[in-house]
mmCIF file of C-alpha atoms in Angstrom:
data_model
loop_
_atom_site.group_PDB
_atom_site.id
_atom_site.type_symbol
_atom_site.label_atom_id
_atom_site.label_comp_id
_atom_site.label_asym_id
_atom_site.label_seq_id
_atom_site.Cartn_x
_atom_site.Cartn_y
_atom_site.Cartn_z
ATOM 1 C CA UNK A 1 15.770 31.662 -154.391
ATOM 2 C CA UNK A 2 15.844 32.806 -157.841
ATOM 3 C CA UNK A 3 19.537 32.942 -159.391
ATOM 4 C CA UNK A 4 20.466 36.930 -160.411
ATOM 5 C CA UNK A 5 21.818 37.976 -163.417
ATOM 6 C CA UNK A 6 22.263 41.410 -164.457
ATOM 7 C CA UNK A 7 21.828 43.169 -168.389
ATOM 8 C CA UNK A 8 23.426 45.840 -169.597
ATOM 9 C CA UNK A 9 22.398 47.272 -172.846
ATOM 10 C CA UNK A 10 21.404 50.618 -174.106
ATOM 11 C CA UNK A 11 18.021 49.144 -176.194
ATOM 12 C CA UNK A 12 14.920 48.822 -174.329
ATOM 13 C CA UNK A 13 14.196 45.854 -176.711
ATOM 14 C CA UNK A 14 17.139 43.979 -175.965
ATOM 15 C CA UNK A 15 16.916 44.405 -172.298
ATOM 16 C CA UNK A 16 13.303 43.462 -172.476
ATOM 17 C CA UNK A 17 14.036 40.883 -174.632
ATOM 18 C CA UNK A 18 16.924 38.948 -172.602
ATOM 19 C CA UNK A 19 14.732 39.393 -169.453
ATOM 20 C CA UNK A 20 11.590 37.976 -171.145
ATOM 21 C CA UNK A 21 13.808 34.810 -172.540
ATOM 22 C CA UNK A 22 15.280 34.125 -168.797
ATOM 23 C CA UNK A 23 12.493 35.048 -166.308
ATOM 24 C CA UNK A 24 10.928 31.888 -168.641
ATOM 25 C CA UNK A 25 13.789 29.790 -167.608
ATOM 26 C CA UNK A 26 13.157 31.062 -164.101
ATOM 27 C CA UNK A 27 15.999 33.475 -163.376
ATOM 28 C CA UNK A 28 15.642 37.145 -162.424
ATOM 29 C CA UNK A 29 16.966 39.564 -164.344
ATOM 30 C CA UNK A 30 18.212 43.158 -163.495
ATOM 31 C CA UNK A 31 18.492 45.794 -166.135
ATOM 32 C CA UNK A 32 21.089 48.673 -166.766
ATOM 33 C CA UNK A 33 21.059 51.041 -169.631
ATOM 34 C CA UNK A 34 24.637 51.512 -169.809
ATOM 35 C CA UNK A 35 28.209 50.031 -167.964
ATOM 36 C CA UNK A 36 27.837 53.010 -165.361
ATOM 37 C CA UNK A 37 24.626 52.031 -164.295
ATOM 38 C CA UNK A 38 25.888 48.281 -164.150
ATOM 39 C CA UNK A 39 28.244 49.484 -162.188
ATOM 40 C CA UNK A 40 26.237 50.926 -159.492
ATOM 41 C CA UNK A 41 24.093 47.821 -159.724
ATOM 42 C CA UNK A 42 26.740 45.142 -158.888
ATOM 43 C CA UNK A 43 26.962 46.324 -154.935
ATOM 44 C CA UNK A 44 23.035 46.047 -154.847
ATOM 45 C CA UNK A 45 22.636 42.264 -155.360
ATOM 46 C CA UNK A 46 24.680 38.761 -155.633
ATOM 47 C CA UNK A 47 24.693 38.873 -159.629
ATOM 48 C CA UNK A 48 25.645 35.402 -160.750
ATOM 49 C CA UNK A 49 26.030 35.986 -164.327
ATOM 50 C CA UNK A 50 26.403 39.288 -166.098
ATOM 51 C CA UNK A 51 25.383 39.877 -169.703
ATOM 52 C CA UNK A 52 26.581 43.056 -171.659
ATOM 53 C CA UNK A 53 26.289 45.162 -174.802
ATOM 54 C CA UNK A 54 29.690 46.554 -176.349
ATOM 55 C CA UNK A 55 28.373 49.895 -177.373
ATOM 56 C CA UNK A 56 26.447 51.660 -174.776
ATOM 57 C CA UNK A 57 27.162 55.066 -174.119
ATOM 58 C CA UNK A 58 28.594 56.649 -170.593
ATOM 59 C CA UNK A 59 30.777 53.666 -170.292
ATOM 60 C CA UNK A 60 30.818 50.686 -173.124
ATOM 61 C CA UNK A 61 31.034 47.204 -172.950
ATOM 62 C CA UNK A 62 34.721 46.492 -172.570
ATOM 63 C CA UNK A 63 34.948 48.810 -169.957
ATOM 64 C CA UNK A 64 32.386 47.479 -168.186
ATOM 65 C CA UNK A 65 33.973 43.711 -167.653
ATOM 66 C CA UNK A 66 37.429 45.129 -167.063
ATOM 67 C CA UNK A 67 35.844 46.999 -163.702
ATOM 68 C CA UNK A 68 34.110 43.872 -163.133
ATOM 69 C CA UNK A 69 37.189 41.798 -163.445
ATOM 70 C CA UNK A 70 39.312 44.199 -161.269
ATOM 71 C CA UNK A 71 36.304 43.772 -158.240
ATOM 72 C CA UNK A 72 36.702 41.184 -156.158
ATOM 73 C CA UNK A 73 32.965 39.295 -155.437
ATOM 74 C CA UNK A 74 33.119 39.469 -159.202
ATOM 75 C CA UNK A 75 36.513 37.672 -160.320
ATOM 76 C CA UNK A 76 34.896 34.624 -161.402
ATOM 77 C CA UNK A 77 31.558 35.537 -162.880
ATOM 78 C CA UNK A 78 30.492 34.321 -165.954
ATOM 79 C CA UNK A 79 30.168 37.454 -168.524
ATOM 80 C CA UNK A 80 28.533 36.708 -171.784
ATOM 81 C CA UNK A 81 29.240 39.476 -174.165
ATOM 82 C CA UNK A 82 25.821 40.446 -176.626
ATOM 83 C CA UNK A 83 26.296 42.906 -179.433
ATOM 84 C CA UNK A 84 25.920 43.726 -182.919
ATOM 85 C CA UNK A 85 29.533 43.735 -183.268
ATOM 86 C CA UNK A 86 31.008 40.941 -185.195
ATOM 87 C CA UNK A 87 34.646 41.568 -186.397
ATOM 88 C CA UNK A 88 37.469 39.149 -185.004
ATOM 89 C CA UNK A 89 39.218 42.068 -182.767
ATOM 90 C CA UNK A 90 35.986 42.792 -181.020
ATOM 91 C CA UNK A 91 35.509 39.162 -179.993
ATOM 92 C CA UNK A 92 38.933 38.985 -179.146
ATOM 93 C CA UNK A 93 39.556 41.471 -177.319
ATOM 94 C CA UNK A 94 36.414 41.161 -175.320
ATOM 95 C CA UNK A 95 37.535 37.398 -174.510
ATOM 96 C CA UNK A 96 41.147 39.274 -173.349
ATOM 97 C CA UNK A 97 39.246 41.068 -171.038
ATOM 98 C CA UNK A 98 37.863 38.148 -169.612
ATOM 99 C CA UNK A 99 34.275 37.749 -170.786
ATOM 100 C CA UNK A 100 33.276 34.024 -170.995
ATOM 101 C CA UNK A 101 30.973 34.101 -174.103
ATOM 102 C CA UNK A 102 30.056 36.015 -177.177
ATOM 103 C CA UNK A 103 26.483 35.933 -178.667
ATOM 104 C CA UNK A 104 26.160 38.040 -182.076
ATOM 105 C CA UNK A 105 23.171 40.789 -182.720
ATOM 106 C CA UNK A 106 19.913 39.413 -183.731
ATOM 107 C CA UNK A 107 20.497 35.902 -181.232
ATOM 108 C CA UNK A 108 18.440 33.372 -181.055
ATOM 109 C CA UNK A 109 16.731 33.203 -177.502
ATOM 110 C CA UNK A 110 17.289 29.363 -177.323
ATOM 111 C CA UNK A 111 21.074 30.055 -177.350
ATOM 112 C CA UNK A 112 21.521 32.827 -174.646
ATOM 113 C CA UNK A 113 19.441 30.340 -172.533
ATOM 114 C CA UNK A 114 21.676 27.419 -173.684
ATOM 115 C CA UNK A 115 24.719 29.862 -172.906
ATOM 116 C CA UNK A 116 23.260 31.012 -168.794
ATOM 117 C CA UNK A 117 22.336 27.291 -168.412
ATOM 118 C CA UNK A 118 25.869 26.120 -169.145
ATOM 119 C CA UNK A 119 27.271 28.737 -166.514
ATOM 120 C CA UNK A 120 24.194 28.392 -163.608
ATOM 121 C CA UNK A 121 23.525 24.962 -163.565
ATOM 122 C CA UNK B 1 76.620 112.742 -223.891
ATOM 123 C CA UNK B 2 74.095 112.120 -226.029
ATOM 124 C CA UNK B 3 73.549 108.374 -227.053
ATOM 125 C CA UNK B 4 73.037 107.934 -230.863
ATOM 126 C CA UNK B 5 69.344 106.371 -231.507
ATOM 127 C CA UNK B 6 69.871 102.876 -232.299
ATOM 128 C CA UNK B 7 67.070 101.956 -234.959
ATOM 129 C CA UNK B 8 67.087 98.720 -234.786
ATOM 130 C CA UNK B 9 65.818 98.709 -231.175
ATOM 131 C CA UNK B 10 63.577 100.777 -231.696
ATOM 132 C CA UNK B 11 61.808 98.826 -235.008
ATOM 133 C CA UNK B 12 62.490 95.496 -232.300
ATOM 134 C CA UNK B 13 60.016 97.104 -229.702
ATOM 135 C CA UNK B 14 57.475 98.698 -232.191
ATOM 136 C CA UNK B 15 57.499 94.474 -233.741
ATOM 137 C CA UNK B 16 56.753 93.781 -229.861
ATOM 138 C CA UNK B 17 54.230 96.184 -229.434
ATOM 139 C CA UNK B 18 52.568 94.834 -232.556
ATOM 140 C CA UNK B 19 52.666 91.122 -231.151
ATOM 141 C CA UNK B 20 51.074 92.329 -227.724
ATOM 142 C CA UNK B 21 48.211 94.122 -230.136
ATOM 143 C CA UNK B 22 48.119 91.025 -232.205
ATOM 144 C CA UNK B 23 47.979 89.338 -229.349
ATOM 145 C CA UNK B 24 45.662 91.504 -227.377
ATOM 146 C CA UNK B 25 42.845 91.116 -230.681
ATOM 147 C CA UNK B 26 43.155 87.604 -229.938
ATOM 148 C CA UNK B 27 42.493 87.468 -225.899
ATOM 149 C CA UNK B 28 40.309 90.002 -225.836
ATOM 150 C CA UNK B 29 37.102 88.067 -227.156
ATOM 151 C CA UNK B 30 38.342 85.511 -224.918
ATOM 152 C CA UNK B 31 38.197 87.886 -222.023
ATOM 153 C CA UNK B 32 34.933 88.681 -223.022
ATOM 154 C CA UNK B 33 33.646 85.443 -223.138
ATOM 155 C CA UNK B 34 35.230 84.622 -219.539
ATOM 156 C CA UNK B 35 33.674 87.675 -218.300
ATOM 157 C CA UNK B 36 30.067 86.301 -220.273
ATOM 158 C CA UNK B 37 30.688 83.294 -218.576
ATOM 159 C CA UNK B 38 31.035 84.368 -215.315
ATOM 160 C CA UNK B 39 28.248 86.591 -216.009
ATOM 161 C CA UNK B 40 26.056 83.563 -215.970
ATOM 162 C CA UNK B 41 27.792 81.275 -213.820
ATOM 163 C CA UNK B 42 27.459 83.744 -210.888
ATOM 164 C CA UNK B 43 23.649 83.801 -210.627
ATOM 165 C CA UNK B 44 23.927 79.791 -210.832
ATOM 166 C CA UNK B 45 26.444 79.693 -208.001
ATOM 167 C CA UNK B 46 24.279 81.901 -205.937
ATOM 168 C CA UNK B 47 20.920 79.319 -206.766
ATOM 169 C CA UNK B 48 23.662 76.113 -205.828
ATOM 170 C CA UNK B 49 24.348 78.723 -202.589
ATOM 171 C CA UNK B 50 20.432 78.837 -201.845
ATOM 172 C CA UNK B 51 19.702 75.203 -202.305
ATOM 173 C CA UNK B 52 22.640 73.964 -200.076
ATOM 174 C CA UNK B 53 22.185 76.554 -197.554
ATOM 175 C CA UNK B 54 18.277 75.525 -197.797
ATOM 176 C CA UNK B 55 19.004 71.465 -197.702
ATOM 177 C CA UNK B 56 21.217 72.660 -194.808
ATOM 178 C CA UNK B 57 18.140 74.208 -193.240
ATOM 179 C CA UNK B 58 16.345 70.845 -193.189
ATOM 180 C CA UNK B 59 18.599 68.304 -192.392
ATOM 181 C CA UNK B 60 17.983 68.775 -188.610
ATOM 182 C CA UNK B 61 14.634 68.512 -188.641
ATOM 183 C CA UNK B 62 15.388 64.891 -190.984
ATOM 184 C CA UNK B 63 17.505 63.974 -188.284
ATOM 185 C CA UNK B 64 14.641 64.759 -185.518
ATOM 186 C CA UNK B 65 11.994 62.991 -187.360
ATOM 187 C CA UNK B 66 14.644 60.192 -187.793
ATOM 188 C CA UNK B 67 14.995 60.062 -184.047
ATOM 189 C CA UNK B 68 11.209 60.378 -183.124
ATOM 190 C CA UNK B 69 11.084 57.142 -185.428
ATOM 191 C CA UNK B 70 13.778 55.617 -183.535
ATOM 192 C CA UNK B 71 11.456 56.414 -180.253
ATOM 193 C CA UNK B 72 8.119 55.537 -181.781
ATOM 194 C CA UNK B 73 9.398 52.364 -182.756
ATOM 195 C CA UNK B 74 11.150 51.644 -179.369
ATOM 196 C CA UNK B 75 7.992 52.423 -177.327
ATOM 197 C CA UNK B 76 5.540 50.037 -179.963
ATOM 198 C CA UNK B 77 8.453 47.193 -179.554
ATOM 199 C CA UNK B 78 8.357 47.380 -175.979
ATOM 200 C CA UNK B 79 4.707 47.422 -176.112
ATOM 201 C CA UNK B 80 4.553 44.370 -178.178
ATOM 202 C CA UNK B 81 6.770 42.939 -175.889
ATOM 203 C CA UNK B 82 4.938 43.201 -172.389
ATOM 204 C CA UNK B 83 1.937 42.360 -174.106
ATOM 205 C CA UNK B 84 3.758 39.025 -175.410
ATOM 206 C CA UNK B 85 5.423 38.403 -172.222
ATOM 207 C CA UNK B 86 1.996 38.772 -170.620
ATOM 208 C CA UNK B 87 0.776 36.119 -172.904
ATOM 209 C CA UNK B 88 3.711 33.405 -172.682
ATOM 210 C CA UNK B 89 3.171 34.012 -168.377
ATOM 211 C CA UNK B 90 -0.436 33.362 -169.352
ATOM 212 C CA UNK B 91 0.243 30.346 -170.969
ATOM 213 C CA UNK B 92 2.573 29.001 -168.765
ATOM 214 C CA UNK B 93 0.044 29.217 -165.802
ATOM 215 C CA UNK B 94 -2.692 27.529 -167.859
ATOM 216 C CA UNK B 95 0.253 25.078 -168.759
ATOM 217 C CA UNK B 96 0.884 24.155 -165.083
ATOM 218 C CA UNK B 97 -2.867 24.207 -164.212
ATOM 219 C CA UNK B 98 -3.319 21.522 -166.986
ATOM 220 C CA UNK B 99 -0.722 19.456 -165.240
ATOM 221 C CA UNK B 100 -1.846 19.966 -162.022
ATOM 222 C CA UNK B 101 -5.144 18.427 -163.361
ATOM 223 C CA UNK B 102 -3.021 15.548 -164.963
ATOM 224 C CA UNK B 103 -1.492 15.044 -161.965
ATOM 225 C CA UNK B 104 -4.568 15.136 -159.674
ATOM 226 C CA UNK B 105 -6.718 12.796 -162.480
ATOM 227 C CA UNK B 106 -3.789 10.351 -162.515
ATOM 228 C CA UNK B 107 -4.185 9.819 -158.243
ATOM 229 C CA UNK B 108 -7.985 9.493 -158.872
ATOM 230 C CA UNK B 109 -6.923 6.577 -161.306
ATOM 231 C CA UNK B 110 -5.120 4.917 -158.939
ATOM 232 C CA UNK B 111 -7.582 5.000 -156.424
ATOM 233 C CA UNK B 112 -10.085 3.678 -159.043
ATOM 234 C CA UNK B 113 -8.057 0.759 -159.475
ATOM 235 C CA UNK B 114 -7.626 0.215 -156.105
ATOM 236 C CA UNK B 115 -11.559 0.291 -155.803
ATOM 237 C CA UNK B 116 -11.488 -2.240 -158.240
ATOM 238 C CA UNK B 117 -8.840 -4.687 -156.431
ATOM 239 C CA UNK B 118 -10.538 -3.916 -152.769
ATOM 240 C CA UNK B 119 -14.304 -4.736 -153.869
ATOM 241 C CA UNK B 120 -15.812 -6.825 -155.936
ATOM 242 C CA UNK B 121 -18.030 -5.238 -158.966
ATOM 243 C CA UNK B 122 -20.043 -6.848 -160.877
ATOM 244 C CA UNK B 123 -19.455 -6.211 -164.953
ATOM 245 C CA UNK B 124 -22.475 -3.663 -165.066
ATOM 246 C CA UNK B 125 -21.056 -1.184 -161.870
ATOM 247 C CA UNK B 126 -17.803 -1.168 -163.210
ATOM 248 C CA UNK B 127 -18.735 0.093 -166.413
ATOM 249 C CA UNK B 128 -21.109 2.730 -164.710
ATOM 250 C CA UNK B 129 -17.648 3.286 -162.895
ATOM 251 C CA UNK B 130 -15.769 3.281 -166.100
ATOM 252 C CA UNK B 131 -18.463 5.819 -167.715
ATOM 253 C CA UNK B 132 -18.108 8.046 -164.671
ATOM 254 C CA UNK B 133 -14.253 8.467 -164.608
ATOM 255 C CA UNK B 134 -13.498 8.281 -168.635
ATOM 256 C CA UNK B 135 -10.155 8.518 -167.563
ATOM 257 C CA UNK B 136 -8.662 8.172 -171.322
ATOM 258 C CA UNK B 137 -10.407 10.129 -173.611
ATOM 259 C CA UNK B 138 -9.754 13.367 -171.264
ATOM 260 C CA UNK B 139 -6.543 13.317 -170.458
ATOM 261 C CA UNK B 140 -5.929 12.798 -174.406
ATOM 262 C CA UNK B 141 -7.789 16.062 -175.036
ATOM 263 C CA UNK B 142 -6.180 17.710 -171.852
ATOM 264 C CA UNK B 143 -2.639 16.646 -173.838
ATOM 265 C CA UNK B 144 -3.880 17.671 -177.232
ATOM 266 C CA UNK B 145 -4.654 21.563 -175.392
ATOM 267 C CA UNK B 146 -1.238 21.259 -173.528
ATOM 268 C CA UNK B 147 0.306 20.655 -176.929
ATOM 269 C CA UNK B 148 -1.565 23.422 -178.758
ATOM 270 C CA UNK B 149 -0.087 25.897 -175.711
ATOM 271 C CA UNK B 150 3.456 24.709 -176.568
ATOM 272 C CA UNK B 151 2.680 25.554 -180.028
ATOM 273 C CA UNK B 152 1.310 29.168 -179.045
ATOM 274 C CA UNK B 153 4.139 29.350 -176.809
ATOM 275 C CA UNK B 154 7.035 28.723 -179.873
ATOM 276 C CA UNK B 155 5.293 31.514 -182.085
ATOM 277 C CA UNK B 156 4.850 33.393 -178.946
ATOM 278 C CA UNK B 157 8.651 33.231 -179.092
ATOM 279 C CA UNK B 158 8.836 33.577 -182.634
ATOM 280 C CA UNK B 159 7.458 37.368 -182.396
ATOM 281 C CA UNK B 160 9.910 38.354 -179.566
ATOM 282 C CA UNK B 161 12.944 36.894 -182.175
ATOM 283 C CA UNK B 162 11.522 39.156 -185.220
ATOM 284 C CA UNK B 163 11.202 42.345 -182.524
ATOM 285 C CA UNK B 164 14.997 42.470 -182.737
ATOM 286 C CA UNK B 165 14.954 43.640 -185.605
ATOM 287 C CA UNK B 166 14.082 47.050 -184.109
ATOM 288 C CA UNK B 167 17.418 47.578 -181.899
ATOM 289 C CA UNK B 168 19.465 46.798 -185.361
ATOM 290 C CA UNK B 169 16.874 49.683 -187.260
ATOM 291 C CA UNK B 170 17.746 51.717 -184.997
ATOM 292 C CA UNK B 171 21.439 51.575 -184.645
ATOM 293 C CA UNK B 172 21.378 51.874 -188.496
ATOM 294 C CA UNK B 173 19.146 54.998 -188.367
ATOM 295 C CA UNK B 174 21.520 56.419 -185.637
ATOM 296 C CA UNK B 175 24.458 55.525 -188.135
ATOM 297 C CA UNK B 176 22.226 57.839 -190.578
ATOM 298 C CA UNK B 177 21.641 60.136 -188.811
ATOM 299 C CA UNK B 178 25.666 60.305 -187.557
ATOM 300 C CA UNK B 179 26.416 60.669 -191.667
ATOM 301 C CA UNK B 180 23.509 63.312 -191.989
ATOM 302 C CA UNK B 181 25.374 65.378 -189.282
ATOM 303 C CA UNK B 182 28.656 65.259 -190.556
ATOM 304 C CA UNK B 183 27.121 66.200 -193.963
ATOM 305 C CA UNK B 184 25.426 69.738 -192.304
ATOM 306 C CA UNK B 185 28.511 70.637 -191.130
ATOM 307 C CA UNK B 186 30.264 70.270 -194.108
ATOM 308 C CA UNK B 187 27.679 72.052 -196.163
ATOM 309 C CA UNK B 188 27.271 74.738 -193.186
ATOM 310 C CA UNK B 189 31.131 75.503 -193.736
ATOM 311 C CA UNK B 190 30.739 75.483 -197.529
ATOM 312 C CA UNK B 191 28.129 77.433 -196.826
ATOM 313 C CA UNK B 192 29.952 79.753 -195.080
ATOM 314 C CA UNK B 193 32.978 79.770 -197.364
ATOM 315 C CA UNK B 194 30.893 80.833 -200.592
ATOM 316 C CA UNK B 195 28.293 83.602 -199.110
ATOM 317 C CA UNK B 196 31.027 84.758 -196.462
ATOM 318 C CA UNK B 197 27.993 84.912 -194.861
ATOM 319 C CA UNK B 198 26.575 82.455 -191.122
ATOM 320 C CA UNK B 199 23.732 81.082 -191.586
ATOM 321 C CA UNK B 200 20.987 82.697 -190.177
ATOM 322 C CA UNK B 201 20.459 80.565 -187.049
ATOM 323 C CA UNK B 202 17.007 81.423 -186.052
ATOM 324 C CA UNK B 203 16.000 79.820 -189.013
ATOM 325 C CA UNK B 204 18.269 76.534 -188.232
ATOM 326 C CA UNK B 205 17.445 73.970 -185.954
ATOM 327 C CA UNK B 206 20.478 72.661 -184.169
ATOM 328 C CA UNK B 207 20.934 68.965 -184.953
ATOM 329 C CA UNK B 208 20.291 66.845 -181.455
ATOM 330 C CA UNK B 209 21.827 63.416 -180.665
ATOM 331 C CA UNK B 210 20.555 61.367 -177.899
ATOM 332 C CA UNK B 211 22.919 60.647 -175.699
ATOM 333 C CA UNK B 212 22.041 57.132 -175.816
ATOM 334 C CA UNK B 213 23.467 57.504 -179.888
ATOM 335 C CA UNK B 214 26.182 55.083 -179.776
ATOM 336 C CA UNK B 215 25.305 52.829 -182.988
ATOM 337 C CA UNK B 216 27.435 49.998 -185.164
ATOM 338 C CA UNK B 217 27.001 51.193 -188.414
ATOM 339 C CA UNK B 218 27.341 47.601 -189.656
ATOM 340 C CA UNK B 219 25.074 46.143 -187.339
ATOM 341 C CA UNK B 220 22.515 44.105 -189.669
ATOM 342 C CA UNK B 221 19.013 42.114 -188.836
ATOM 343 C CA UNK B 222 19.481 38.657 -190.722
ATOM 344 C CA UNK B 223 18.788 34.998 -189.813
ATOM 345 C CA UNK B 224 22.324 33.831 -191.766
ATOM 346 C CA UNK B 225 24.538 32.474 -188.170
ATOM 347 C CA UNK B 226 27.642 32.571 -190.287
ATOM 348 C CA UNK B 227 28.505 35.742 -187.984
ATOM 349 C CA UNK B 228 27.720 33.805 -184.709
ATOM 350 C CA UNK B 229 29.917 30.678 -185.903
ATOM 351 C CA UNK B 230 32.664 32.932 -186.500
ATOM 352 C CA UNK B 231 32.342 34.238 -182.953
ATOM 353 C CA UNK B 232 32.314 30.707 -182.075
ATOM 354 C CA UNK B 233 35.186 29.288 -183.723
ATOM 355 C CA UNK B 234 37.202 32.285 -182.363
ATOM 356 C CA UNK B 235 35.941 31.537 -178.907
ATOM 357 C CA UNK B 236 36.851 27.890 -179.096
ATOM 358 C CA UNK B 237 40.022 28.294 -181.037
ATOM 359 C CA UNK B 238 41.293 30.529 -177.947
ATOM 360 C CA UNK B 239 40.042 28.305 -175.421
ATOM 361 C CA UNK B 240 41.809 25.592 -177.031
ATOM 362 C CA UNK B 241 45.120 27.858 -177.238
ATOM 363 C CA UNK B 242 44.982 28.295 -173.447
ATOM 364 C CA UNK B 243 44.257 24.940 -172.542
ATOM 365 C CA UNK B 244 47.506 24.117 -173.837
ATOM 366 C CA UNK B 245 49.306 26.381 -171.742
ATOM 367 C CA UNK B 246 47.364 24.744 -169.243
ATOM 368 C CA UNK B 247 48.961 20.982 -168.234
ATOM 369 C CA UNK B 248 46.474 18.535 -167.473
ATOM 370 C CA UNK B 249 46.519 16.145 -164.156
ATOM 371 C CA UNK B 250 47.429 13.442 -166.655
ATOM 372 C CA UNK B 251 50.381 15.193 -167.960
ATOM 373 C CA UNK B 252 51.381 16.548 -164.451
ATOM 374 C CA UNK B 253 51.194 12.471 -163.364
ATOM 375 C CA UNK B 254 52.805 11.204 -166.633
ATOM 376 C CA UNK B 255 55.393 13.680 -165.744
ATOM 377 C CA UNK B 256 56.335 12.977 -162.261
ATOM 378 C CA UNK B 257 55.757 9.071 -162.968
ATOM 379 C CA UNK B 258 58.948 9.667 -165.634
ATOM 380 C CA UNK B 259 56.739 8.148 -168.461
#
């Protein structure tokens, strides 16, 4: 069974993008346009990694992993955080929150595969 | 009673009244070129007026052109993209069809050989057998195609890299936009404040942002990973921070030991 990992991001590129550069590695990806709909998502499957944007409207980034960190069957997940965003205080406080990686806006596709490997296998 | 004129007053207020004439000649043309001035400044305020409330007029439809770019560029990229990812799945199939065939030649080989061992050829059948099952020279040229795939496959991979640089676009152009906006309503209330008059609003189309307009206006498409190793060191120098916190089994056993 293919491992699950779920992408939230507002850009249609992105989220094609990430699932295009994993489904080749031979994981399944899910797609959310924003954290609310990531939200709604994590009951529907056994996610095993989560990847997320910072700025996505409804509910952003950081919001998103702290209601993943405060739900139980997702305490331990690896979160990789992808996003534009580059300034020390972002990455920082996005590690506070618990996320386990941070992979700057444009990323090469070799390194968010490098990055679920290191977590999923 | 009545109070005996005092003459001296009166020659200090006729010397005042001559200063305020003297002084009066000499404002006056001043006056009148103030009111000259104005005379011409007024009709250029009122163009200033026109072409602000005008540019005020247009920036929404900037901003929805700015937006349909935003979408028409989205739509293309994910276009691209399908068709790409439709092409690397391609390639991957003919990929492991090619070493399905490796696989399947490479048994025939060994059943060749065993051929070989089991009877006994004479020099002219087993180079009619050698002829028949050119073993070599194909699987070189079935290795030289599954190399040219890989190669299709990297600039396959290539394209989707480049195709980012539409999500940074268009957080930039949502950034513009965001300026544009604050812009209109800042003219809209200058606007406002010269005519004392609203704009007429049939004539003004409102400004719409997406909801899905949340942007970094810093957000940038370049190849230069200075950006990611920052992220990196940051990462690593907090990991490191916590693993000190953190006592190893070593120290916990150095520790109870008494070392």
């Amino acid at each position: 069974m293919k491992k699950m990992i779920l992408i939230a991001d507002d850009s249609p590129t992105i989220r094609k993008f990430v699932s295009f550069s994993l489904k080749m590695q031979g994981y399944e990806v899910v797609a959310a346009s924003d954290g609310m709909e990531a939200v709604e998502k994590l009951p529907q499957d056994n996610f095993e990694l989560i990847i997320t944007d910072l700025n996505m409207p409804n509910m952003d980034g950081f919001e998103l992993i702290r209601v993943i960190r405060e739900n139980p069957n997702y305490k331990e997940t690896p979160i990789i955080i992808l996003s534009s965003l580059s300034e020390s205080e972002d990455i920082e406080r996005g590690m506070g929150l618990g996320a386990n990686s941070y992979l700057v806006k444009p990323f090469d596709p070799k390194r968010i595969q490098y990055e679920v490997a290191k977590y999923l296998n | 009673m009545k109070q005996p004129t005092n003459f001296s007053e009166v020659f200090e207020k006729i010397t005042d009244l001559k200063e305020l004439f003297q002084f009066g000649e000499k404002i006056i043309p001043i006056f009148q070129s103030l009111i000259e001035f104005m005379k011409d400044i007024v009709p250029l305020m009122e163009n200033i007026n026109k072409s602000i409330a005008e540019s005020t007029n247009k920036m929404p439809s900037a901003t929805n052109q700015i937006n349909n770019v935003t979408s028409a560029t989205e739509m293309a990229t994910t276009e691209i993209l399908d068709r790409v990812d439709s092409i690397s799945t391609a390639l991957m199939n003919i990929d492991n069809d090619l070493t399905e065939i490796l696989k399947r030649r490479a048994g025939k080989k060994d059943i060749l050989e065993k051929l070989k061992a089991e009877i006994d050829f004479n020099d002219e059948q087993l180079e009619l057998l050698g002829q028949l099952y050119d073993q070599d020279e194909i699987d070189t040229f079935l290795n030289s195609i599954k190399e040219k795939l890989s190669l299709l496959n990297d600039e396959s991979y290539q394209i989707t890299l480049a195709l980012q640089v539409q999500d940074i676009t268009s957080q930039q152009l949502a950034a513009v936009n965001h300026l544009i906006e604050s812009v209109n309503d800042k003219l809209a209330s200058l606007v406002d404040d010269i005519h004392n008059a609203q704009l007429d609003e049939k004539d003004v189309d409102k400004i719409e942002v997406p909801d899905s307009a949340t942007f970094d206006p810093n957000a940038r498409y370049d190849k230069d990973t200075s950006r990611q190793n920052d992220a990196d060191d940051i990462f690593n120098n907090q990991q490191k921070d916590e693993s000190k916190d953190i006592a190893s089994q070593d120290e916990i056993d150095k520790l109870f030991s008494g070392e």
